[in-house]
XYZ file of C-alpha atoms in Angstrom:
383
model
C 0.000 0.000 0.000
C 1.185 2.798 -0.904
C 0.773 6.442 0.588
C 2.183 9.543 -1.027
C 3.467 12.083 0.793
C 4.052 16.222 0.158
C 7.768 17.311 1.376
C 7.815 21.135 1.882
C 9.806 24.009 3.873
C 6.256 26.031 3.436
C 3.335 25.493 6.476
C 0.364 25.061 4.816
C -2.048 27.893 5.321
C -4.665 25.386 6.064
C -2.358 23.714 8.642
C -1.608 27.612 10.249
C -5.596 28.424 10.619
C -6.278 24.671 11.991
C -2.980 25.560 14.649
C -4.758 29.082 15.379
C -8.302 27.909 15.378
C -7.379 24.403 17.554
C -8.539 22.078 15.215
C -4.967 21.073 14.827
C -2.061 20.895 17.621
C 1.501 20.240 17.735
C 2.201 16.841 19.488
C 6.229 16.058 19.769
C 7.519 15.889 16.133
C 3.644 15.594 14.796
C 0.887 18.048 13.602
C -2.379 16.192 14.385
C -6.268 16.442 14.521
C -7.430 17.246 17.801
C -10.736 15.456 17.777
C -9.636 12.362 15.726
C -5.694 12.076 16.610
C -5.080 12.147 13.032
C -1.863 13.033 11.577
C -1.569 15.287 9.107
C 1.893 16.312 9.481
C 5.433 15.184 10.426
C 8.333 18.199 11.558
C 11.981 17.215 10.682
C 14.425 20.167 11.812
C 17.000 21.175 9.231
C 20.245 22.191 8.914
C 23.625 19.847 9.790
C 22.863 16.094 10.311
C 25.525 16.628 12.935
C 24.968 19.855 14.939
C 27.782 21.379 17.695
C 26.052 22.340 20.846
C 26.091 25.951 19.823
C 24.343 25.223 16.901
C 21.697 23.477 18.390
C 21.076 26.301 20.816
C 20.691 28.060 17.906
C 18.358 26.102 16.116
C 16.468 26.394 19.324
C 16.184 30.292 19.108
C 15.332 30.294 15.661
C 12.542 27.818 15.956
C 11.276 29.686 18.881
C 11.274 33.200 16.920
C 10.052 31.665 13.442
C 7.391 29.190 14.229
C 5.915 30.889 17.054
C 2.595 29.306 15.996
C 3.820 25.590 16.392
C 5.010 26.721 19.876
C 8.447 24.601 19.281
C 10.868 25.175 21.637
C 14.347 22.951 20.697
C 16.111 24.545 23.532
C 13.263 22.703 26.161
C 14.035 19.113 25.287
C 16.804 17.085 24.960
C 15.094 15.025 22.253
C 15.043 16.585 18.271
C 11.146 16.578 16.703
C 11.887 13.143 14.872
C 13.769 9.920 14.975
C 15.341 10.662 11.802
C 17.235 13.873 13.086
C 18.143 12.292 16.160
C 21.281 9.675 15.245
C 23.837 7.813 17.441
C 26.654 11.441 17.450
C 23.731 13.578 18.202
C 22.724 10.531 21.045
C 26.362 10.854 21.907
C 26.633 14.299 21.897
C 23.286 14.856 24.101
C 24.351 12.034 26.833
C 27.750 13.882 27.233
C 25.758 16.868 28.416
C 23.906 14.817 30.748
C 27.444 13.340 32.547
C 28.671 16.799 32.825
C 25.305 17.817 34.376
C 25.723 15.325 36.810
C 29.355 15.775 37.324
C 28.050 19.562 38.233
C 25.660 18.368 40.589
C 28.385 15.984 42.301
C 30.431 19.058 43.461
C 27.041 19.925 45.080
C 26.368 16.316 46.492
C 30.104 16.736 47.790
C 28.208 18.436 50.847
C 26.407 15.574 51.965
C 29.015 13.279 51.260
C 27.146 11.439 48.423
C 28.716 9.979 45.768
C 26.952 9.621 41.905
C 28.185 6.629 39.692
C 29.054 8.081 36.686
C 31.219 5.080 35.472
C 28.020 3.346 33.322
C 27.984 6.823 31.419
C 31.451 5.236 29.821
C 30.399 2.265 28.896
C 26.753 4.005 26.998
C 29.036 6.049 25.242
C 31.344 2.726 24.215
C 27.695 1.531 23.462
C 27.536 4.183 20.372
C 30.491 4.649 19.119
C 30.360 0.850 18.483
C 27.008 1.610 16.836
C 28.419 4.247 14.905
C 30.939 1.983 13.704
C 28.613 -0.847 12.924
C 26.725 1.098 10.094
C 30.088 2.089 8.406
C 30.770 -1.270 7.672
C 30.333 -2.353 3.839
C 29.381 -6.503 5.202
C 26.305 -6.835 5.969
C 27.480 -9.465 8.071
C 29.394 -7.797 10.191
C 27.244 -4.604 10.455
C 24.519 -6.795 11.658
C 26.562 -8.829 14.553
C 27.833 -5.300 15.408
C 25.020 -4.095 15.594
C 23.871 -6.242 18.083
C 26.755 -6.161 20.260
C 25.503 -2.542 20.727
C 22.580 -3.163 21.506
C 22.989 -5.653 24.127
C 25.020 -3.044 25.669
C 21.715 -0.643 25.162
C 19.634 -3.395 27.085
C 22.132 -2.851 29.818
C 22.115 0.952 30.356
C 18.257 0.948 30.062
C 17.711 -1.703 33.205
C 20.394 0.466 34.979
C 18.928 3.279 34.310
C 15.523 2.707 35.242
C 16.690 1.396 38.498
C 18.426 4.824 38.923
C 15.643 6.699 38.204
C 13.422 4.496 40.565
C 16.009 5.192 43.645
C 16.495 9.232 42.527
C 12.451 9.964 42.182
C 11.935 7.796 45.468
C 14.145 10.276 47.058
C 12.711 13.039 45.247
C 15.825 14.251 44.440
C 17.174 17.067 41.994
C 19.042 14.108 39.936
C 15.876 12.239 38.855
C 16.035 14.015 35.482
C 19.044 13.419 34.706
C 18.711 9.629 34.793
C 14.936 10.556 33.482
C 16.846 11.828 30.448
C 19.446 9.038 29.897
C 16.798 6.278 30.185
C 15.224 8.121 27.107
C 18.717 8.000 25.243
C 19.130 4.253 26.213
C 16.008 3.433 24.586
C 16.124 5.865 21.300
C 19.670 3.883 20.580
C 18.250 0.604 20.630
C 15.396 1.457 18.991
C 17.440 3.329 16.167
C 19.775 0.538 15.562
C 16.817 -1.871 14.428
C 15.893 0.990 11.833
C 19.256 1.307 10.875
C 18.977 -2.367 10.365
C 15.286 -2.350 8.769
C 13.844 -3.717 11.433
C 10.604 -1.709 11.753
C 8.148 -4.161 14.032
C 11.009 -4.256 16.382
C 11.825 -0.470 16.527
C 8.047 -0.059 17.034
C 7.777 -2.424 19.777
C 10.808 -1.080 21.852
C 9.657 2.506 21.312
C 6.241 1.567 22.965
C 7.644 -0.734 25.144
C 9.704 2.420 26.220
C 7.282 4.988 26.326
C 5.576 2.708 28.699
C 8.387 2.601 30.964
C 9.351 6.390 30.620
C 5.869 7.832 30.709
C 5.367 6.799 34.245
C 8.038 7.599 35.398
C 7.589 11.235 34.253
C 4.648 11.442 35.536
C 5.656 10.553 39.157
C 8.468 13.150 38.765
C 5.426 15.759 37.495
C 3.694 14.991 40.074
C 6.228 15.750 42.134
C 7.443 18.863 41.385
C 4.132 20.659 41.373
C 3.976 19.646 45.484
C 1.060 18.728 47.658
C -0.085 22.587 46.932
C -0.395 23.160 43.296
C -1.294 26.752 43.643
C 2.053 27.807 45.174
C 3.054 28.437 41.137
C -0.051 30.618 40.864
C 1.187 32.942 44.028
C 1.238 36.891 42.540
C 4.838 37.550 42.445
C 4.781 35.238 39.474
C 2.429 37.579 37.580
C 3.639 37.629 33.769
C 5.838 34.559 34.149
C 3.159 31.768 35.443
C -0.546 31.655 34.480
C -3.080 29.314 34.612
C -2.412 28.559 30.998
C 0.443 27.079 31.637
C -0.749 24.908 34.577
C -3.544 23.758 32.292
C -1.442 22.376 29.769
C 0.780 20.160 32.427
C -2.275 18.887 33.895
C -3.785 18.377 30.446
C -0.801 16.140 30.060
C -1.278 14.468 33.305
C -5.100 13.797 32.165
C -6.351 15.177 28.933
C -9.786 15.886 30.162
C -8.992 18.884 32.267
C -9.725 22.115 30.888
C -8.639 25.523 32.551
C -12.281 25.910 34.765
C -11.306 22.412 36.313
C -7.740 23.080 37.049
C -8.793 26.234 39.032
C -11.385 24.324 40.533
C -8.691 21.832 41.428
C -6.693 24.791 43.368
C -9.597 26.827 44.974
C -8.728 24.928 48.494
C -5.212 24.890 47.779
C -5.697 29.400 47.569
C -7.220 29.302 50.428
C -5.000 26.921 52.278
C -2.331 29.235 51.363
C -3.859 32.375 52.543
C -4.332 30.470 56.202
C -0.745 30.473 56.308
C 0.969 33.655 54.774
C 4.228 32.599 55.189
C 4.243 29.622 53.687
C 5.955 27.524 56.540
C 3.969 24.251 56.094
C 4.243 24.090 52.021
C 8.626 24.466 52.873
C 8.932 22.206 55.426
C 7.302 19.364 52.572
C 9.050 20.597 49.850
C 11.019 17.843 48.039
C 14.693 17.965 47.860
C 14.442 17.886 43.949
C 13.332 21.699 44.319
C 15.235 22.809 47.467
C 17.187 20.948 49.891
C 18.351 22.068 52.672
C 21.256 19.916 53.436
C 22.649 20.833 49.870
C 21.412 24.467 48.758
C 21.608 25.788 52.419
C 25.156 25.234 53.631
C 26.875 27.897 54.983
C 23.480 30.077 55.834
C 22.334 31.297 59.736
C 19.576 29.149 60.739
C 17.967 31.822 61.176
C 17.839 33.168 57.191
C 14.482 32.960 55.644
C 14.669 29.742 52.605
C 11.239 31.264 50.761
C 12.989 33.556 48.462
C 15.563 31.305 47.772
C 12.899 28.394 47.063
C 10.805 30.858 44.973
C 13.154 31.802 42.565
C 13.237 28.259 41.516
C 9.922 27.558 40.881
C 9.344 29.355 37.585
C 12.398 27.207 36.754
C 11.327 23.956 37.896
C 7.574 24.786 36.048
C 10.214 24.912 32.907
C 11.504 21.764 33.689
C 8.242 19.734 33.954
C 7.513 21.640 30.909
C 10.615 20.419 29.142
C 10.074 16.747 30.159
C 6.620 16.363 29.255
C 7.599 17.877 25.470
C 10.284 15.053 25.389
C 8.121 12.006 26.078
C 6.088 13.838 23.742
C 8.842 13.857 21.220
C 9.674 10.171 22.337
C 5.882 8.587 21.980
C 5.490 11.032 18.544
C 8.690 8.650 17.026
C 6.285 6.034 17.054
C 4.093 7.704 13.887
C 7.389 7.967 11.857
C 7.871 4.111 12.050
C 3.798 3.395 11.233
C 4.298 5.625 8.375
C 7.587 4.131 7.174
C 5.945 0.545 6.984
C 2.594 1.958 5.429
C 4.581 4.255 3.199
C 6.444 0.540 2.216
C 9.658 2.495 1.945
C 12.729 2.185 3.570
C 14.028 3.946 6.823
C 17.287 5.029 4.833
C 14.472 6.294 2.569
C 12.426 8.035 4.636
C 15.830 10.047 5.799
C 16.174 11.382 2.053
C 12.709 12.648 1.581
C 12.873 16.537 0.911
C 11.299 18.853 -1.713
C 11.556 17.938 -4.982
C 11.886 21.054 -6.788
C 11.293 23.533 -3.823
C 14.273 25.778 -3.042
C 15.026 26.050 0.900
C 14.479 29.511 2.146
C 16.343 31.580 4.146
C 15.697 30.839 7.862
C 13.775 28.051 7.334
C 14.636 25.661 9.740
C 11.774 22.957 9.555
C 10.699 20.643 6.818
C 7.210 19.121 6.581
C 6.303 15.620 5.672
C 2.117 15.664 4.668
C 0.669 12.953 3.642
C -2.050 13.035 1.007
C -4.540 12.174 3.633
C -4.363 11.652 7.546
C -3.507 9.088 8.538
C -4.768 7.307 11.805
C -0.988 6.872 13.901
C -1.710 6.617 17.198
C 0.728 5.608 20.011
C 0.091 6.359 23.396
C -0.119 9.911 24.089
């Protein structure tokens, strides 16, 4: 069966009106139907195959400036729009970040006298550069048993990994993401080695099999982050940064039939809880340590200091971060369309990474291609 598909730098008028009317929304790396689920869209970023870190911060700000009505935001996720942007140097490039992230954090954790094991970050990264080096390989032979090797090794990191991220979000502590963000990279290199290898059924299969895993796990660490008392994000000092709006849209994730009257019907008791006590002592003292902790972001302050601006500072930043890990499952579950369409489509995934514009010169600034398909097409993993 096959399904043509329209490759363009242009969005679609009728794609812009359905994005500013809502009959359309941006999912991850897919422009869908919100009624049906539909999609009628797939984003692939442009520009180097093989970005440096500045120029993916870059990409970032330009996406954010130029397709202010797809609201994408590179900069927020770790994850590119699709699985064909995303290979194993990007992976690589993305999971050093993490380490050094975490070796940042360690001079923190120094404090406490905790120690993080950063020695399985050496052998993920052994993981892709023997991927890498499997799909140079002109036997098919030995590409495949390479292959394999690596991802074997990708099995490992992503039963460490979970485990980590079990212990870290069970101590509700300001490393969860981290290890939140690594288990994503485990499974996106496995998952990516099957397509490299044609394997579609089995790419699809660890990619849901993964989502499963991840998506719960984000959702614990969501949960949280937004504390026993919601509302404290709501407080009036965070006029023009925090609105309902954006509240909405985590809970939306969290259950998609919650609509903005519900959400502030969720926090009415949670106002007025807060207005009972002004200060604010009995939302600090149950504050998880992956926001504040004392015992790390305290030391060498009076006991006597007041912690509440300190602590609120952060919270427009940790609203960014559940905001950023939400868009990358997102990204993560959206891969899942890409290898549906790639087996309807009957083409290969080398293929499917060559599609572009036939005749359509790229203009300047644009940094997004669009796949369309001639009709939607009904895609759905679990979002």
């Amino acid at each position: 069966m096959s399904l043509p598909v329209t490759v363009t730098f242009m969005l679609a008028d009728w794609i812009v009106k359905g994005l500013t009317d809502g009959t359309l929304e941006r999912v991850g790396g897919v422009i869908r139907e919100v009624g049906s689920k539909h999609i009628v869209t797939w984003l692939r970023e442009q520009g180097s195959t093989n970005p440096s870190g500045k120029e993916l911060v870059e990409l970032g700000r330009s996406l954010q400036l130029t397709q202010g009505i797809l609201q994408v935001t590179s900069a927020v996720s770790i994850l590119n729009l699709g699985v064909s942007v995303i290979g194993f140097t990007v992976i690589l490039q993305r999971l050093k970040e993490l380490e050094q992230r975490l070796q940042q954090a360690q001079k923190l954790l120094n404090h406490i006298n905790r120690k993080i094991d950063l020695s399985f970050y050496a052998n993920f990264r052994a993981a892709l550069d023997l991927a890498i080096n499997a799909f140079t390989m002109t036997k098919p032979e030995n590409r495949r048993s390479s292959a394999l090797q690596a991802i074997n090794r990708f099995l490992e990191a992503e039963h460490i990994y979970t485990e980590y991220t079990d212990i870290e979000i069970e101590q509700k502590s300001q490393i969860a993401d981290e290890y939140l963000l690594t288990l994503s990279l485990a499974y996106l290199a496995e998952a990516r080695c099957y397509l490299e290898l044609e394997e579609h059924n089995t790419a699809l299969r660890r990619f849901q099999e993964g989502s499963i895993v991840i998506r719960s796990r984000i959702q614990k660490y969501v949960k949280l982050l937004l504390t026993y008392n919601p509302a404290i994000y709501l407080q009036p000092q965070f006029r023009g940064q925090i609105d309902l709006r954006r509240l909405t849209r985590i809970y939306q994730w969290l259950d998609p039939t919650l609509d903005e009257n519900a959400v502030f019907d969720m926090q009415r008791m949670n106002l007025f809880m807060l207005a009972q006590d002004p200060n604010n002592w009995k939302w600090v003292e149950s504050i998880p340590a992956a926001i504040w902790d004392s015992k790390v972001d305290w030391v060498g302050k009076a006991i006597w200091d007041d912690p509440k601006p300190q602590i609120y500072a952060r919270l427009p930043k940790t609203l960014e971060v559940m905001e950023s890990m939400i868009e990358t499952n997102r990204r993560f579950e959206s891969y899942q369309t890409e290898v549906q369409a790639i087996s309807q489509l009957g083409i290969s995934f080398h293929d499917w990474l060559k599609l572009a514009p036939s005749t359509e010169i790229k203009p300047d600034g644009a940094e997004l291609m669009y796949i369309i398909p001639s009709k939607p097409l009904d895609l759905q993993p679990s979002m």
